PDB file of C-alpha atoms in Angstrom:
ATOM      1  CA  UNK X  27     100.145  94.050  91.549  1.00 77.00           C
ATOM      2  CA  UNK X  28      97.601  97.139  91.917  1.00 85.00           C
ATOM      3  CA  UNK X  29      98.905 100.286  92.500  1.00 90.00           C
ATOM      4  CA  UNK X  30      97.546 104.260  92.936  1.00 94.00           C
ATOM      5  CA  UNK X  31      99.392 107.262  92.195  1.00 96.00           C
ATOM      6  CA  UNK X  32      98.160 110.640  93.821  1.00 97.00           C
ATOM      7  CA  UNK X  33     100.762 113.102  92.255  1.00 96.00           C
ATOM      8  CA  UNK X  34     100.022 116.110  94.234  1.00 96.00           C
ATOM      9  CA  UNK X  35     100.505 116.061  97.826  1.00 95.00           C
ATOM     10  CA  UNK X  36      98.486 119.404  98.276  1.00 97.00           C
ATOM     11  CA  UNK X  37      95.650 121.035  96.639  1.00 98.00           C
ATOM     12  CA  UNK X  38      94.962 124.623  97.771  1.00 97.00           C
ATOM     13  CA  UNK X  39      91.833 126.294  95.755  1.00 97.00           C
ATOM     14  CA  UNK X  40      89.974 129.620  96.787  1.00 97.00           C
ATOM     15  CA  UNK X  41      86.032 128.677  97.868  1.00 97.00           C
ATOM     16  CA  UNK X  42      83.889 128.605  94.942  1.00 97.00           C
ATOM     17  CA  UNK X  43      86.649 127.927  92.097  1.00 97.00           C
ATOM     18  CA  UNK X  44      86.401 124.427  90.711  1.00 97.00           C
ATOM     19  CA  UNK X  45      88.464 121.555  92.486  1.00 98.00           C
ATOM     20  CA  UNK X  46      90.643 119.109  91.083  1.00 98.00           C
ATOM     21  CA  UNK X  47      92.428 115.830  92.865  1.00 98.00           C
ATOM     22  CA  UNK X  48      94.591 113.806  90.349  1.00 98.00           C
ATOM     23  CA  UNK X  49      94.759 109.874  90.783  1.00 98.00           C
ATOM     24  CA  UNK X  50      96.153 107.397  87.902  1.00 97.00           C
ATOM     25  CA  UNK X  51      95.816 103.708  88.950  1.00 95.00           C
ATOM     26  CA  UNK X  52      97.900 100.596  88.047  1.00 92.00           C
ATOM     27  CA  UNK X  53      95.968  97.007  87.595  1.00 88.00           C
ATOM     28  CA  UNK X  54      96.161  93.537  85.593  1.00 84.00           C
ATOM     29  CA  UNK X  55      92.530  94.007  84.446  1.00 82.00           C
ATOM     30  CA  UNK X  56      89.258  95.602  85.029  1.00 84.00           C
ATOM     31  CA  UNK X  57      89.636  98.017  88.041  1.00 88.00           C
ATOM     32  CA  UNK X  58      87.261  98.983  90.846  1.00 91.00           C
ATOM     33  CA  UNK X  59      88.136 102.329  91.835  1.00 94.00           C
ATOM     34  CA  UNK X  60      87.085 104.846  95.012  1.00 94.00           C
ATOM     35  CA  UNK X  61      87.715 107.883  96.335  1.00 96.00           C
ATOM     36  CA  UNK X  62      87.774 108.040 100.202  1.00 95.00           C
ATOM     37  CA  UNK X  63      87.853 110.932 102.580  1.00 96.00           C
ATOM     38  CA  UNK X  64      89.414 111.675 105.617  1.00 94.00           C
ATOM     39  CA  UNK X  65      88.306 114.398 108.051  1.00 91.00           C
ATOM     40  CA  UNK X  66      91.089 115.371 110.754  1.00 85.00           C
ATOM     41  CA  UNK X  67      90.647 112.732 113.590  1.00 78.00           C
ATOM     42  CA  UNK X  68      87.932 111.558 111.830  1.00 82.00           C
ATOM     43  CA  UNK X  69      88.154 107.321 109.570  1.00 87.00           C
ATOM     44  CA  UNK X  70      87.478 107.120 105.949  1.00 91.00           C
ATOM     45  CA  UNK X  71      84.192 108.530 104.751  1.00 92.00           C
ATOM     46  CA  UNK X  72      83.382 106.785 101.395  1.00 92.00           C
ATOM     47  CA  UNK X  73      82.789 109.182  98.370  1.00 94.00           C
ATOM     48  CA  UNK X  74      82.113 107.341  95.287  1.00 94.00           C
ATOM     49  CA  UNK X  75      83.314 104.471  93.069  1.00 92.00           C
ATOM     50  CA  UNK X  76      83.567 103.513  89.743  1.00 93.00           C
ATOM     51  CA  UNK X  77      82.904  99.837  88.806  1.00 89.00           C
ATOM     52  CA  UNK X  78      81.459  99.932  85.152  1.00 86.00           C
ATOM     53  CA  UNK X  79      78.923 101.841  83.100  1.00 87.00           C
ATOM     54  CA  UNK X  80      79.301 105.557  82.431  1.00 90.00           C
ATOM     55  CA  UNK X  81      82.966 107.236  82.827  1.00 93.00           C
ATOM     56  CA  UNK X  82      81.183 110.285  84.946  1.00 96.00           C
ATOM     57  CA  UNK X  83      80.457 109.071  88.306  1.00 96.00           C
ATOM     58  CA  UNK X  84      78.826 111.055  90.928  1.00 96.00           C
ATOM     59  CA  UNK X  85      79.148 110.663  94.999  1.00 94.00           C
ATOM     60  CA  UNK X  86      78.392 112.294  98.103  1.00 91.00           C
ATOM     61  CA  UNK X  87      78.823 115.700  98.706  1.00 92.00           C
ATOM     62  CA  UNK X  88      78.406 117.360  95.145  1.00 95.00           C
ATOM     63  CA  UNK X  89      81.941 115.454  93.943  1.00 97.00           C
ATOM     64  CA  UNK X  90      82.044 113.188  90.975  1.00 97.00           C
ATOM     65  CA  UNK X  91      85.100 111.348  89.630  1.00 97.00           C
ATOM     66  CA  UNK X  92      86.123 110.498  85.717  1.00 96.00           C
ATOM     67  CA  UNK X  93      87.165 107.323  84.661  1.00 96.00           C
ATOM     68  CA  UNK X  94      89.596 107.408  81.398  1.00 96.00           C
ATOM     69  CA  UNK X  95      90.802 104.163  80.787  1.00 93.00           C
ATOM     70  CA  UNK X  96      92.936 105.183  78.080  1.00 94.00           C
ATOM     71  CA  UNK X  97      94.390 107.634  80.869  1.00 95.00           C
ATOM     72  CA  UNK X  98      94.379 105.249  83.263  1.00 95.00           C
ATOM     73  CA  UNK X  99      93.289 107.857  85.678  1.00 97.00           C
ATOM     74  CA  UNK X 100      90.050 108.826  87.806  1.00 97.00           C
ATOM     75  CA  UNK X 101      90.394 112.344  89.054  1.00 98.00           C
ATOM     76  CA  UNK X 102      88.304 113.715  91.755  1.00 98.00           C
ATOM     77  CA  UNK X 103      86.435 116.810  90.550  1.00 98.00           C
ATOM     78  CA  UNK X 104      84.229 119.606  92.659  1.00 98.00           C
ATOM     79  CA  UNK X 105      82.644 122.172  90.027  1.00 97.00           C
ATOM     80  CA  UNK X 106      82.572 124.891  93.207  1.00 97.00           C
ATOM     81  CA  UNK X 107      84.563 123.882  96.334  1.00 97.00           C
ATOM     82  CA  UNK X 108      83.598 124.691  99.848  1.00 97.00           C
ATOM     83  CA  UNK X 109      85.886 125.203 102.800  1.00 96.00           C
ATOM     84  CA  UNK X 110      84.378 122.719 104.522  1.00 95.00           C
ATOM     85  CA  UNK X 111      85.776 119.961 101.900  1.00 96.00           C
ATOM     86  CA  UNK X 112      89.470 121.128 103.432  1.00 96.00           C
ATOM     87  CA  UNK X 113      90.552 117.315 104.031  1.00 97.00           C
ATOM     88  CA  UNK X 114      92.407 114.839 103.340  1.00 96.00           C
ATOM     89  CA  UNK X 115      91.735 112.778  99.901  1.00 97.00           C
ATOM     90  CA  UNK X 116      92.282 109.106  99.220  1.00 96.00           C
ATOM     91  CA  UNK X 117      92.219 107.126  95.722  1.00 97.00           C
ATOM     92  CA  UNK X 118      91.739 103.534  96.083  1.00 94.00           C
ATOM     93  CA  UNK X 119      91.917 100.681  94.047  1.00 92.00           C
ATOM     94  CA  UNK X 120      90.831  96.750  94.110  1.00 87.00           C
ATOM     95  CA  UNK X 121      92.210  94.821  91.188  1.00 73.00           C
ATOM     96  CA  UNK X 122      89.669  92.202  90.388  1.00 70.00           C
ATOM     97  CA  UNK X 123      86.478  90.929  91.924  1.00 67.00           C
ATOM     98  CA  UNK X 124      88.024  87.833  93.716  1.00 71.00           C
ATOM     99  CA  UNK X 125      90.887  90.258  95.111  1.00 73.00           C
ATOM    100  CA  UNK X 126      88.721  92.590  98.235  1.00 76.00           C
ATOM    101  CA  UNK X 127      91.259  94.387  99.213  1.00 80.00           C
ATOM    102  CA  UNK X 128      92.094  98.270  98.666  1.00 86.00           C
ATOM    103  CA  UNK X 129      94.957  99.632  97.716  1.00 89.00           C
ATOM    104  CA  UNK X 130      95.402 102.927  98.691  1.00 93.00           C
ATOM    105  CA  UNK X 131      97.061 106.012  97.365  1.00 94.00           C
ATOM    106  CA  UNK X 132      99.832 108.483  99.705  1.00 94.00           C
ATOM    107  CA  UNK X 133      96.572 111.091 100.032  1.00 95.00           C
ATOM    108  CA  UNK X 134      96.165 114.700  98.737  1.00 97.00           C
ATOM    109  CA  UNK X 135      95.416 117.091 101.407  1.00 97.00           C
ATOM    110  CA  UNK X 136      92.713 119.728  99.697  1.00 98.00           C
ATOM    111  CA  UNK X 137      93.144 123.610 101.633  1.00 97.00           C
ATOM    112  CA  UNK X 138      89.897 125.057 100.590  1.00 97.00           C
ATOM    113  CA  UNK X 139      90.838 129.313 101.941  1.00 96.00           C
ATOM    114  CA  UNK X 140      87.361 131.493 102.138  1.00 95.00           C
TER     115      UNK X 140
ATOM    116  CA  UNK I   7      78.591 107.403 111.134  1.00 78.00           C
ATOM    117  CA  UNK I   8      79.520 104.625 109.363  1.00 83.00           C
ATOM    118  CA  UNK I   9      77.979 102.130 111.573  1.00 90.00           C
ATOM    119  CA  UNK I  10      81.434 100.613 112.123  1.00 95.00           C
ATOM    120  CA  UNK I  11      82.804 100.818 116.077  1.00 96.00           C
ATOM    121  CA  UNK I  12      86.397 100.775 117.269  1.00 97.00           C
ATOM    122  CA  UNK I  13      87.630 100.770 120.528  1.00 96.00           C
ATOM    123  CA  UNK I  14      89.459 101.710 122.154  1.00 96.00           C
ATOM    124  CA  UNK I  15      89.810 105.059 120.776  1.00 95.00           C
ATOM    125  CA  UNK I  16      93.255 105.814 121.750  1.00 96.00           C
ATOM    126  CA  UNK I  17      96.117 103.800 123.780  1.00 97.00           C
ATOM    127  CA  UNK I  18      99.412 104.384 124.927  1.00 97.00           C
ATOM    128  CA  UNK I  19     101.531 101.402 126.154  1.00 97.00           C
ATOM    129  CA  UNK I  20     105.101 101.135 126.191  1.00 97.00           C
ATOM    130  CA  UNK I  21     107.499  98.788 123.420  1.00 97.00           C
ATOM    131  CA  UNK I  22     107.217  95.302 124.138  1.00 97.00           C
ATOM    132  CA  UNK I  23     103.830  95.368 125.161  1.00 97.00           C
ATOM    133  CA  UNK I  24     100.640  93.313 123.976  1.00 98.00           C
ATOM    134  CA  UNK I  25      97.104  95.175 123.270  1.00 98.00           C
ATOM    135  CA  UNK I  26      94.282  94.151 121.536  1.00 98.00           C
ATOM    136  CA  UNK I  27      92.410  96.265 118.912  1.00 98.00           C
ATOM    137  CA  UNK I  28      88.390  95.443 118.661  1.00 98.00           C
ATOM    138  CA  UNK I  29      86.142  95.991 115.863  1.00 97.00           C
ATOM    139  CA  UNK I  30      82.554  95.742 115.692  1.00 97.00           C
ATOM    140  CA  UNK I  31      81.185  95.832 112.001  1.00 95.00           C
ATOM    141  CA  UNK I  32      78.062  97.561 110.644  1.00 93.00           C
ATOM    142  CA  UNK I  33      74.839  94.982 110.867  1.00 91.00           C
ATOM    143  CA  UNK I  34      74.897  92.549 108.532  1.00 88.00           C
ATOM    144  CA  UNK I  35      78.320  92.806 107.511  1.00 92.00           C
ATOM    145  CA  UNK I  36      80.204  89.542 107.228  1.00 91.00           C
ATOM    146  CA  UNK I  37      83.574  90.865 106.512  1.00 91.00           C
ATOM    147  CA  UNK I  38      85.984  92.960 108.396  1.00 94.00           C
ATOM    148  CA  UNK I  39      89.587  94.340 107.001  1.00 94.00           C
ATOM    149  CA  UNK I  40      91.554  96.052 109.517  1.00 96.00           C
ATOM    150  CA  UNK I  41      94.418  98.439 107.816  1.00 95.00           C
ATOM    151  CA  UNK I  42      97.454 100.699 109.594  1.00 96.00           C
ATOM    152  CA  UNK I  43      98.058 104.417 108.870  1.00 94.00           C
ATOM    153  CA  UNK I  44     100.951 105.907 109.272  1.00 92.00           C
ATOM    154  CA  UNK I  45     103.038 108.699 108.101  1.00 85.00           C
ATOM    155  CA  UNK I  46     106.240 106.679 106.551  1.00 85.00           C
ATOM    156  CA  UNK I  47     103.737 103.596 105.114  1.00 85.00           C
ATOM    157  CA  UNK I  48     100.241 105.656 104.517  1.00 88.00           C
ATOM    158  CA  UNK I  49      97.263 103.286 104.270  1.00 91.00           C
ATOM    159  CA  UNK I  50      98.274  99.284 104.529  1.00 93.00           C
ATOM    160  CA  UNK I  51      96.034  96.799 104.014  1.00 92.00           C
ATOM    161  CA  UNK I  52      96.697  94.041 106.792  1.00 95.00           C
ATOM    162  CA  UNK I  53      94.042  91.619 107.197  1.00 95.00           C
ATOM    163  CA  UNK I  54      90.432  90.352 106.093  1.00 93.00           C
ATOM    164  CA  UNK I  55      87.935  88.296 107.696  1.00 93.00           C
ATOM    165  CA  UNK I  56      85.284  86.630 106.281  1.00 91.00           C
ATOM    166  CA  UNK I  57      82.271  85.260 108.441  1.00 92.00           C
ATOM    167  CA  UNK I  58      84.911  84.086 111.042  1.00 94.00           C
ATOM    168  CA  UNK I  59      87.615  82.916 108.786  1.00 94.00           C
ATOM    169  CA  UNK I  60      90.483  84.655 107.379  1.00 93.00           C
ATOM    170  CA  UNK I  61      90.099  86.024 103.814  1.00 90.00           C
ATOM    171  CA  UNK I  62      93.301  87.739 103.104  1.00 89.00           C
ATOM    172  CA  UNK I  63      96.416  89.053 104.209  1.00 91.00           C
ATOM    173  CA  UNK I  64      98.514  91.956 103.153  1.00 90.00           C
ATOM    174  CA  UNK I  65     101.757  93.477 104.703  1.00 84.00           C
ATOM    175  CA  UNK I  66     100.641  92.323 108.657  1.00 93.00           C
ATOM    176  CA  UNK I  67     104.002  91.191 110.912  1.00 94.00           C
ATOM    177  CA  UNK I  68     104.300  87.692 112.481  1.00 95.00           C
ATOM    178  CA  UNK I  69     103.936  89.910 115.717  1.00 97.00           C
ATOM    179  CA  UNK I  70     100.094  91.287 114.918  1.00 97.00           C
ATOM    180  CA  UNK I  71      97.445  88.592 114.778  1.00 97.00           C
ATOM    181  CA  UNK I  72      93.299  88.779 113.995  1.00 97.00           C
ATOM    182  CA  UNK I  73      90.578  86.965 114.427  1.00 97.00           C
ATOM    183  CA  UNK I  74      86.902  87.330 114.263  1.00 97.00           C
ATOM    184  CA  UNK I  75      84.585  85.785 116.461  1.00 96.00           C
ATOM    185  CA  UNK I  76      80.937  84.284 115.786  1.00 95.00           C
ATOM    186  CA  UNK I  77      79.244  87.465 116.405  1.00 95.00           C
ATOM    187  CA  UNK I  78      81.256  88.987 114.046  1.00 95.00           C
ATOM    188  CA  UNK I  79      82.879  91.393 116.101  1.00 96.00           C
ATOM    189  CA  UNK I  80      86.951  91.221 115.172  1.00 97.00           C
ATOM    190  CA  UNK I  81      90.183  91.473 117.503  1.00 98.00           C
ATOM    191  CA  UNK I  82      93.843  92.642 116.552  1.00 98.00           C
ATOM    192  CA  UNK I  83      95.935  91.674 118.461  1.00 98.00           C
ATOM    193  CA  UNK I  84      99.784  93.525 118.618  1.00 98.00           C
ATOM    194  CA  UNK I  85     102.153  91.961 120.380  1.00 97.00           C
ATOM    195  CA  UNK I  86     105.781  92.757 121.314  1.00 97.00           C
ATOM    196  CA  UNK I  87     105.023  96.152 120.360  1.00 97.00           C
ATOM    197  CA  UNK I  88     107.809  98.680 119.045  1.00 97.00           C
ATOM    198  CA  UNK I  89     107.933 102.320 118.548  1.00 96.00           C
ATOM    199  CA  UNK I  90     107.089 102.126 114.931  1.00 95.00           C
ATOM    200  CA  UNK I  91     104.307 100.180 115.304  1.00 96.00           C
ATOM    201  CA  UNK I  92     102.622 103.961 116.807  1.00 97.00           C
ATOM    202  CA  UNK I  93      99.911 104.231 114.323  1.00 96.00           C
ATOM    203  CA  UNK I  94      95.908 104.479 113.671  1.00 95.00           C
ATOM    204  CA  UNK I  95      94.519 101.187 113.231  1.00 97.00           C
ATOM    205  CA  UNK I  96      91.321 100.969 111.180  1.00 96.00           C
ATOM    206  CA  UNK I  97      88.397  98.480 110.706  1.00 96.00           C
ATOM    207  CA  UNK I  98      86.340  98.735 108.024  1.00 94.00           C
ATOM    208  CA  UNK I  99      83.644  96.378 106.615  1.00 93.00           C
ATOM    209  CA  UNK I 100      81.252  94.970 104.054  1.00 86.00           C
ATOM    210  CA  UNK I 101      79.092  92.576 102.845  1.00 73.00           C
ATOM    211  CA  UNK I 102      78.226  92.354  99.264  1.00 66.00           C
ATOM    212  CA  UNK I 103      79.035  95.642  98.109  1.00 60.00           C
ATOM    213  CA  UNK I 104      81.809  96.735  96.725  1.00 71.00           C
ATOM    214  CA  UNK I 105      82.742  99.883  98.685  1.00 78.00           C
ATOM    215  CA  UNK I 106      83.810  99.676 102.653  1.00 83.00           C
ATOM    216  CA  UNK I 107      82.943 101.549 105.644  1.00 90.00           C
ATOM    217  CA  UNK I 108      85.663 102.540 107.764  1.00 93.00           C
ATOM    218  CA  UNK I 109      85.516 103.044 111.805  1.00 94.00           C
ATOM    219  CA  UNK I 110      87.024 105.945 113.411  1.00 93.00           C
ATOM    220  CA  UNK I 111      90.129 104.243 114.135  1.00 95.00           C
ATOM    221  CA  UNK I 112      92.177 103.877 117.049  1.00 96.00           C
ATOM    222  CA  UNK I 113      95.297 105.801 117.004  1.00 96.00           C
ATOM    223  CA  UNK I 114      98.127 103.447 119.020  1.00 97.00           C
ATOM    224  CA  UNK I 115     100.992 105.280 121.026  1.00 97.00           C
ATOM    225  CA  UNK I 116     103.611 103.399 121.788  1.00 97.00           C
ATOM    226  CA  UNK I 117     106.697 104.695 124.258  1.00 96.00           C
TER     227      UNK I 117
END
């Protein structure tokens, strides 16, 4: 079974510093692996995935994500945060190309203070 | 915008009730996934439709049914509802790629 770990609950960074969000994933295989975010009363906005090809994957949004397989992780990075990305963060995962479902991680809610 | 509509946005109805969810997915997109938020269970997957048939099923009740109709739109459908079953419902679709787009959800109430 696939599986996402988001070990922080809350991130809280001062505007401009750089921003972190932690996921390590959990998968029989290759994974496909996304970060989502979630705006208050607001669905999923999708933010970038990582399939194959180069560990360093850029999105929307100035974010980009790192794939370490060895790791097994794909952290969310932000080299200067705004205090509009204040939100709430989701890692996903889909465990093989015949399998289209996500699995989602519990969320990391980012507090960006001016 | 994602291009993906739910409606209706919000709805309160008391437990043992019946409502029905709809989901209209972005053009083009032949598959729709419908998931439940909430604060105990966080994102579960519950359902996928593929061009009118069902895909795939994750952690969806006996109670809760889907379908998806030749336009595409999709219905879930929650019957004999129950206090936990209070929670945002959200469609998302795709078709060929590999990442979703998720509608703005309909948050359920139930009393």
């Amino acid at each position: 079974a696939q599986s996402v770990a988001q070990p922080e609950d809350q991130v809280n960074v001062a505007e401009g510093n750089p921003l972190t969000v932690k996921c390590t994933y959990s998968v029989s295989g290759n994974p496909y692996l996304f970060w989502y975010v979630q705006y208050p009363n607001r669905g999923l906005q999708f933010l970038l995935k990582y399939i194959t090809g180069d560990n360093l994957v850029k999105g929307s949004y100035g974010f980009e994500a790192e794939f370490n397989k060895s790791q097994t992780s794909f952290h969310l990075k932000k080299p200067s945060a705004l205090v509009s990305d204040s939100a709430l963060y989701f890692c996903a995962v889909r465990g093989s190309p015949n399998d289209y479902k996500l699995s989602f991680g519990a969320g990391t809610t980012v507090t960006v203070r001016a | 915008d994602s291009g993906v509509t739910q409606t209706p946005k919000h709805l309160i109805t008391a437990t043992g009730q019946r409502v029905t969810l709809r989901c209209s997915p972005r053009s083009g997109d032949l598959s729709v996934y419908w998931y439940q938020q909430s604060l105990d269970q966080g994102l579960q997957f519950l359902i996928q439709y593929y061009n009118g048939e069902e895909r795939a099923k994750g952690n969806i009740l006996e109670r809760f049914s889907a379908q998806q109709f030749p336009d595409l739109h999709s219905e879930l459908n929650l019957s004999s509802l129950e206090l936990g079953d209070s929670a945002l419902y959200f469609c998302a679709s795709s078709v060929g790629s590999v990442e979703k787009y998720f509608g703005p959800g309909t948050r359920l109430t139930v009393t």
